[in-house]
Amino acid sequence: MTDDALREADRYFAQGDYVRALDELGKAAPSDPEIAQRIHTALERMKLIAAREFAVGRWSVAEGIVDAVQEHERFLTPAERAECRRLVEEIGRCRDRGKHLHGIVQAAAALAAGHQFAQSREVALQAMRDCSDPHLIARFRKLLGALPHPLGRLLYGFDSALEVDQFLRCRSGSTAEMVLDESHAMGGGFARICFPAKGSTVMLLDAPPDWTDYKEIGFYGRLASGPRAGFQIAIGDLQSSWTCEMKILDPYWNSSRFPLDRFEKQGAPDWAAVTCFGISSLSDEPVELWLDEVRLKPKAW
């Protein structure tokens, strides 16, 4: 019976099913020091997996793994038992906070449905400041993008560090980070982008694939270095693009708007098949750009 249980345990370990493997080891004389050590090793691996699942936001999975570990806690040291208890407590706190943030999403959506757009935007911006849940950030971004605005649909507001991390990709030495400034005129956060030299670029991900119903792209931006700087906006695909030069001439927040019909064609780009959207520096010297509120204005407006 012991040999059969050990073989079954090995099979379940090979499949990554630690819970069933532990059940089989429990049948195979767990008082045996060698088997007890195998159980302890499996529990240690499960504890690490639970911590990893928790770190990426899969709380239910982490909770299930910890429950299974605690069923065999007699094989754990006192320090390991205390570590499991702390993980359970942290999961509980995050669950409570997640419920709170879901309530905020619903409150902001209800305000927007009641045409209280300014209030809805403020609620969403405040909630995004410290939110680290990608799914909730996505819901807040969708809500903010749907709020009416005279300059069009919001593509990027850079209102959370997670948003900047997910949707900005730096090339050729450029760097980007989210900055939260209570005095910021637009509210929320903005992206602080450093271009070390001409040609350094940031790519903006998750742009709409079809731009045929839009007529203008707009930015809020300001220079944090030097009196003036030039940038190139490129929209298209990996081989071809529509390009336009963007000049920023002072250190104050200003709105810059660019009609899409004034973009120059490089190759054979297609407004209906956009896969790349980037901003590159045209300045030889280092430039620091603060960027916010990237919007697309529909033709119907």
CSV table of C-alpha atoms in Angstrom, one decimal:
chain,number,residue,atom,x,y,z
A,1,MET,CA,0.0,0.0,0.0
A,2,THR,CA,2.8,2.4,0.9
A,3,ASP,CA,4.6,1.8,-2.4
A,4,ASP,CA,1.4,2.4,-4.4
A,5,ALA,CA,0.8,5.6,-2.5
A,6,LEU,CA,4.3,6.8,-3.1
A,7,ARG,CA,4.0,6.1,-6.9
A,8,GLU,CA,0.7,7.9,-7.0
A,9,ALA,CA,2.2,10.8,-5.1
A,10,ASP,CA,5.1,11.0,-7.6
A,11,ARG,CA,2.6,11.0,-10.4
A,12,TYR,CA,0.6,13.9,-8.9
A,13,PHE,CA,3.8,15.8,-8.2
A,14,ALA,CA,4.8,15.4,-11.9
A,15,GLN,CA,1.5,16.9,-12.9
A,16,GLY,CA,1.9,19.8,-10.4
A,17,ASP,CA,-1.1,18.6,-8.3
A,18,TYR,CA,0.4,19.1,-4.9
A,19,VAL,CA,-2.8,18.7,-3.0
A,20,ARG,CA,-3.5,15.2,-4.3
A,21,ALA,CA,0.1,14.3,-3.9
A,22,LEU,CA,0.0,15.3,-0.3
A,23,ASP,CA,-3.1,13.1,0.2
A,24,GLU,CA,-1.2,10.1,-1.2
A,25,LEU,CA,1.8,10.8,1.0
A,26,GLY,CA,-0.5,11.0,4.0
A,27,LYS,CA,-1.5,7.4,3.2
A,28,ALA,CA,2.2,6.3,3.0
A,29,ALA,CA,3.2,6.2,6.7
A,30,PRO,CA,3.7,10.0,7.2
A,31,SER,CA,5.5,9.2,10.5
A,32,ASP,CA,8.4,7.9,8.4
A,33,PRO,CA,11.1,10.6,8.6
A,34,GLU,CA,11.8,10.4,4.8
A,35,ILE,CA,8.1,10.8,3.9
A,36,ALA,CA,7.7,13.5,6.5
A,37,GLN,CA,10.5,15.4,4.8
A,38,ARG,CA,8.9,15.0,1.4
A,39,ILE,CA,5.6,16.4,2.8
A,40,HIS,CA,7.5,19.3,4.3
A,41,THR,CA,9.2,20.0,1.0
A,42,ALA,CA,5.9,19.9,-0.9
A,43,LEU,CA,4.3,22.3,1.6
A,44,GLU,CA,7.2,24.7,1.3
A,45,ARG,CA,6.8,24.7,-2.5
A,46,MET,CA,3.0,25.3,-2.1
A,47,LYS,CA,3.6,28.2,0.3
A,48,LEU,CA,5.9,29.8,-2.3
A,49,ILE,CA,3.3,29.3,-5.1
A,50,ALA,CA,0.6,30.8,-2.9
A,51,ALA,CA,2.7,33.9,-2.3
A,52,ARG,CA,3.4,34.2,-6.0
A,53,GLU,CA,-0.3,33.9,-6.9
A,54,PHE,CA,-1.1,36.5,-4.2
A,55,ALA,CA,1.5,38.9,-5.6
A,56,VAL,CA,-0.1,38.9,-9.1
A,57,GLY,CA,-3.6,39.4,-7.7
A,58,ARG,CA,-5.0,35.8,-7.9
A,59,TRP,CA,-6.2,35.9,-4.3
A,60,SER,CA,-8.7,33.0,-4.6
A,61,VAL,CA,-6.0,30.7,-5.9
A,62,ALA,CA,-3.6,31.7,-3.2
A,63,GLU,CA,-6.3,31.3,-0.6
A,64,GLY,CA,-7.0,27.7,-1.7
A,65,ILE,CA,-3.4,26.8,-1.7
A,66,VAL,CA,-2.9,28.2,1.8
A,67,ASP,CA,-5.9,26.3,3.0
A,68,ALA,CA,-4.4,23.1,1.7
A,69,VAL,CA,-1.1,23.8,3.4
A,70,GLN,CA,-2.7,24.5,6.7
A,71,GLU,CA,-4.4,21.2,6.6
A,72,HIS,CA,-1.0,19.7,7.0
A,73,GLU,CA,0.4,22.3,9.4
A,74,ARG,CA,1.7,19.7,11.8
A,75,PHE,CA,4.6,19.3,9.3
A,76,LEU,CA,5.4,23.0,9.4
A,77,THR,CA,7.7,24.8,11.8
A,78,PRO,CA,6.2,27.5,14.1
A,79,ALA,CA,7.7,30.2,11.9
A,80,GLU,CA,6.2,28.7,8.7
A,81,ARG,CA,2.7,28.4,10.4
A,82,ALA,CA,3.0,32.1,11.4
A,83,GLU,CA,3.9,33.0,7.8
A,84,CYS,CA,0.8,31.2,6.5
A,85,ARG,CA,-1.4,33.0,9.0
A,86,ARG,CA,0.1,36.4,7.9
A,87,LEU,CA,-0.6,35.5,4.2
A,88,VAL,CA,-4.2,34.6,5.1
A,89,GLU,CA,-4.6,37.9,6.9
A,90,GLU,CA,-3.2,39.9,4.0
A,91,ILE,CA,-5.5,38.1,1.5
A,92,GLY,CA,-8.4,39.1,3.7
A,93,ARG,CA,-7.3,42.7,3.8
A,94,CYS,CA,-7.0,42.8,0.0
A,95,ARG,CA,-10.4,41.2,-0.5
A,96,ASP,CA,-11.9,43.9,1.7
A,97,ARG,CA,-10.1,46.6,-0.2
A,98,GLY,CA,-11.1,45.1,-3.5
A,99,LYS,CA,-14.7,45.1,-2.5
A,100,HIS,CA,-14.3,48.8,-1.6
A,101,LEU,CA,-12.8,49.7,-5.0
A,102,HIS,CA,-15.5,47.8,-6.8
A,103,GLY,CA,-18.0,49.9,-5.0
A,104,ILE,CA,-16.1,53.0,-6.1
A,105,VAL,CA,-16.3,51.9,-9.8
A,106,GLN,CA,-20.0,51.4,-9.4
A,107,ALA,CA,-20.4,54.9,-7.8
A,108,ALA,CA,-18.4,56.6,-10.5
A,109,ALA,CA,-20.4,54.8,-13.2
A,110,ALA,CA,-23.7,55.8,-11.5
A,111,LEU,CA,-22.5,59.5,-11.5
A,112,ALA,CA,-21.7,59.3,-15.2
A,113,ALA,CA,-25.1,57.7,-16.0
A,114,GLY,CA,-26.6,60.7,-14.2
A,115,HIS,CA,-24.6,63.1,-16.4
A,116,GLN,CA,-22.5,64.2,-13.4
A,117,PHE,CA,-19.4,63.8,-15.5
A,118,ALA,CA,-17.0,66.1,-13.4
A,119,GLN,CA,-17.9,64.2,-10.2
A,120,SER,CA,-17.5,60.8,-11.9
A,121,ARG,CA,-14.1,61.8,-13.2
A,122,GLU,CA,-12.9,63.0,-9.8
A,123,VAL,CA,-14.1,59.8,-8.1
A,124,ALA,CA,-12.3,57.7,-10.7
A,125,LEU,CA,-9.1,59.7,-10.5
A,126,GLN,CA,-9.0,59.5,-6.7
A,127,ALA,CA,-9.5,55.8,-6.7
A,128,MET,CA,-6.8,55.1,-9.4
A,129,ARG,CA,-4.1,56.8,-7.3
A,130,ASP,CA,-3.3,53.8,-5.2
A,131,CYS,CA,-5.0,51.0,-7.1
A,132,SER,CA,-2.8,48.1,-8.0
A,133,ASP,CA,-5.4,45.7,-9.5
A,134,PRO,CA,-5.0,45.6,-13.3
A,135,HIS,CA,-8.7,44.7,-13.8
A,136,LEU,CA,-9.9,47.6,-11.7
A,137,ILE,CA,-7.5,50.0,-13.5
A,138,ALA,CA,-8.9,48.8,-16.8
A,139,ARG,CA,-12.5,49.5,-15.6
A,140,PHE,CA,-11.5,53.0,-14.4
A,141,ARG,CA,-9.7,53.7,-17.7
A,142,LYS,CA,-12.8,52.5,-19.7
A,143,LEU,CA,-15.0,54.8,-17.6
A,144,LEU,CA,-12.8,57.8,-18.0
A,145,GLY,CA,-12.5,57.2,-21.7
A,146,ALA,CA,-16.3,57.2,-22.1
A,147,LEU,CA,-16.8,60.5,-20.3
A,148,PRO,CA,-17.7,63.3,-22.8
A,149,HIS,CA,-15.1,65.9,-23.4
A,150,PRO,CA,-14.8,68.7,-26.0
A,151,LEU,CA,-11.4,67.4,-27.2
A,152,GLY,CA,-12.6,63.9,-27.7
A,153,ARG,CA,-12.1,60.4,-26.3
A,154,LEU,CA,-9.4,59.9,-23.7
A,155,LEU,CA,-6.8,57.4,-24.7
A,156,TYR,CA,-4.2,57.9,-22.0
A,157,GLY,CA,-4.5,59.8,-18.8
A,158,PHE,CA,-1.5,58.4,-17.0
A,159,ASP,CA,-3.4,58.5,-13.7
A,160,SER,CA,-1.8,55.5,-12.1
A,161,ALA,CA,1.7,54.0,-12.0
A,162,LEU,CA,0.2,50.7,-13.3
A,163,GLU,CA,-1.3,52.4,-16.3
A,164,VAL,CA,2.1,54.0,-17.2
A,165,ASP,CA,3.9,50.6,-16.7
A,166,GLN,CA,1.4,48.7,-18.8
A,167,PHE,CA,0.9,51.2,-21.7
A,168,LEU,CA,4.3,53.0,-22.2
A,169,ARG,CA,7.3,51.2,-23.7
A,170,CYS,CA,10.6,53.1,-23.8
A,171,ARG,CA,13.1,52.8,-26.6
A,172,SER,CA,16.6,54.0,-27.3
A,173,GLY,CA,17.3,55.1,-23.7
A,174,SER,CA,14.1,56.9,-22.9
A,175,THR,CA,12.5,56.5,-19.5
A,176,ALA,CA,8.9,57.1,-18.2
A,177,GLU,CA,7.2,57.3,-14.8
A,178,MET,CA,3.9,58.4,-13.4
A,179,VAL,CA,3.9,61.6,-11.3
A,180,LEU,CA,1.1,62.5,-9.0
A,181,ASP,CA,0.9,66.2,-8.2
A,182,GLU,CA,-1.9,67.6,-6.2
A,183,SER,CA,-1.5,71.0,-7.9
A,184,HIS,CA,-1.7,69.5,-11.4
A,185,ALA,CA,-4.3,71.5,-13.4
A,186,MET,CA,-5.9,68.5,-15.1
A,187,GLY,CA,-6.1,66.4,-11.9
A,188,GLY,CA,-4.8,62.9,-11.4
A,189,GLY,CA,-1.3,62.1,-12.6
A,190,PHE,CA,0.8,62.6,-15.7
A,191,ALA,CA,3.7,60.9,-17.4
A,192,ARG,CA,7.2,62.2,-16.9
A,193,ILE,CA,9.2,61.1,-20.0
A,194,CYS,CA,12.9,61.7,-20.4
A,195,PHE,CA,14.4,61.5,-23.9
A,196,PRO,CA,18.3,61.4,-23.7
A,197,ALA,CA,18.9,62.2,-27.4
A,198,LYS,CA,17.5,62.5,-30.8
A,199,GLY,CA,15.6,59.4,-31.9
A,200,SER,CA,14.8,58.2,-28.4
A,201,THR,CA,11.1,57.1,-28.4
A,202,VAL,CA,8.2,56.1,-26.2
A,203,MET,CA,5.6,53.7,-27.7
A,204,LEU,CA,2.0,54.0,-26.5
A,205,LEU,CA,0.3,50.7,-26.4
A,206,ASP,CA,-3.4,49.7,-26.7
A,207,ALA,CA,-4.2,52.5,-29.2
A,208,PRO,CA,-7.4,52.0,-31.2
A,209,PRO,CA,-6.8,49.9,-34.3
A,210,ASP,CA,-9.2,51.9,-36.5
A,211,TRP,CA,-8.8,55.7,-36.7
A,212,THR,CA,-11.0,56.3,-39.7
A,213,ASP,CA,-13.8,57.9,-37.7
A,214,TYR,CA,-11.4,60.4,-36.0
A,215,LYS,CA,-10.2,63.7,-37.2
A,216,GLU,CA,-7.7,65.0,-34.6
A,217,ILE,CA,-5.4,63.9,-31.9
A,218,GLY,CA,-4.6,66.2,-28.9
A,219,PHE,CA,-2.2,66.2,-26.0
A,220,TYR,CA,-1.6,68.2,-22.9
A,221,GLY,CA,2.1,68.7,-22.4
A,222,ARG,CA,4.8,70.9,-21.0
A,223,LEU,CA,8.6,71.0,-21.0
A,224,ALA,CA,10.5,70.4,-17.8
A,225,SER,CA,13.9,71.1,-19.5
A,226,GLY,CA,15.0,73.8,-21.9
A,227,PRO,CA,13.0,76.6,-23.5
A,228,ARG,CA,11.7,74.5,-26.5
A,229,ALA,CA,11.8,71.1,-28.1
A,230,GLY,CA,10.6,69.2,-31.1
A,231,PHE,CA,9.0,65.7,-31.2
A,232,GLN,CA,7.7,63.5,-34.0
A,233,ILE,CA,4.3,61.7,-33.6
A,234,ALA,CA,4.2,58.5,-35.7
A,235,ILE,CA,1.0,56.5,-36.1
A,236,GLY,CA,0.9,53.3,-38.3
A,237,ASP,CA,2.4,49.9,-38.3
A,238,LEU,CA,5.9,48.4,-38.1
A,239,GLN,CA,6.8,49.3,-41.8
A,240,SER,CA,4.8,52.5,-42.5
A,241,SER,CA,3.4,55.5,-40.6
A,242,TRP,CA,1.7,58.8,-40.7
A,243,THR,CA,4.0,61.4,-39.1
A,244,CYS,CA,3.6,64.9,-37.7
A,245,GLU,CA,6.0,67.3,-35.9
A,246,MET,CA,5.0,68.5,-32.4
A,247,LYS,CA,6.8,71.6,-31.1
A,248,ILE,CA,6.5,72.6,-27.4
A,249,LEU,CA,7.8,76.1,-26.8
A,250,ASP,CA,7.4,76.8,-23.1
A,251,PRO,CA,7.4,75.3,-19.7
A,252,TYR,CA,3.7,75.6,-19.1
A,253,TRP,CA,0.8,73.1,-19.6
A,254,ASN,CA,-0.7,73.7,-23.0
A,255,SER,CA,-3.0,71.8,-25.3
A,256,SER,CA,-1.5,70.8,-28.6
A,257,ARG,CA,-4.0,69.6,-31.3
A,258,PHE,CA,-3.1,67.9,-34.6
A,259,PRO,CA,-5.6,67.3,-37.5
A,260,LEU,CA,-5.0,63.8,-38.9
A,261,ASP,CA,-5.3,65.0,-42.4
A,262,ARG,CA,-2.2,67.1,-42.0
A,263,PHE,CA,0.0,64.1,-41.1
A,264,GLU,CA,2.6,63.1,-43.7
A,265,LYS,CA,2.6,59.7,-45.2
A,266,GLN,CA,5.7,57.5,-44.9
A,267,GLY,CA,5.3,54.3,-46.8
A,268,ALA,CA,1.8,52.8,-47.1
A,269,PRO,CA,0.1,53.2,-43.7
A,270,ASP,CA,-3.6,52.6,-43.2
A,271,TRP,CA,-5.7,54.5,-40.7
A,272,ALA,CA,-7.9,51.4,-40.4
A,273,ALA,CA,-5.1,49.2,-39.3
A,274,VAL,CA,-3.0,51.1,-36.7
A,275,THR,CA,-0.7,48.9,-34.7
A,276,CYS,CA,2.0,51.4,-33.6
A,277,PHE,CA,1.7,54.8,-31.9
A,278,GLY,CA,4.9,56.6,-30.8
A,279,ILE,CA,6.5,59.9,-29.9
A,280,SER,CA,10.2,60.5,-30.7
A,281,SER,CA,12.5,63.3,-29.7
A,282,LEU,CA,13.9,65.5,-32.6
A,283,SER,CA,16.3,67.3,-30.2
A,284,ASP,CA,20.0,66.4,-30.0
A,285,GLU,CA,20.1,67.4,-26.3
A,286,PRO,CA,18.3,65.6,-23.5
A,287,VAL,CA,14.6,66.6,-23.1
A,288,GLU,CA,12.1,66.0,-20.3
A,289,LEU,CA,8.5,66.0,-21.4
A,290,TRP,CA,5.5,66.0,-19.1
A,291,LEU,CA,2.6,64.4,-21.0
A,292,ASP,CA,-1.1,64.1,-20.1
A,293,GLU,CA,-4.6,63.6,-21.6
A,294,VAL,CA,-3.9,62.1,-25.0
A,295,ARG,CA,-7.3,62.3,-26.8
A,296,LEU,CA,-8.8,61.4,-30.2
A,297,LYS,CA,-11.6,63.7,-31.5
A,298,PRO,CA,-14.3,62.0,-33.7
A,299,LYS,CA,-15.2,63.4,-37.1
A,300,ALA,CA,-18.8,63.7,-35.9
A,301,TRP,CA,-17.9,66.3,-33.3
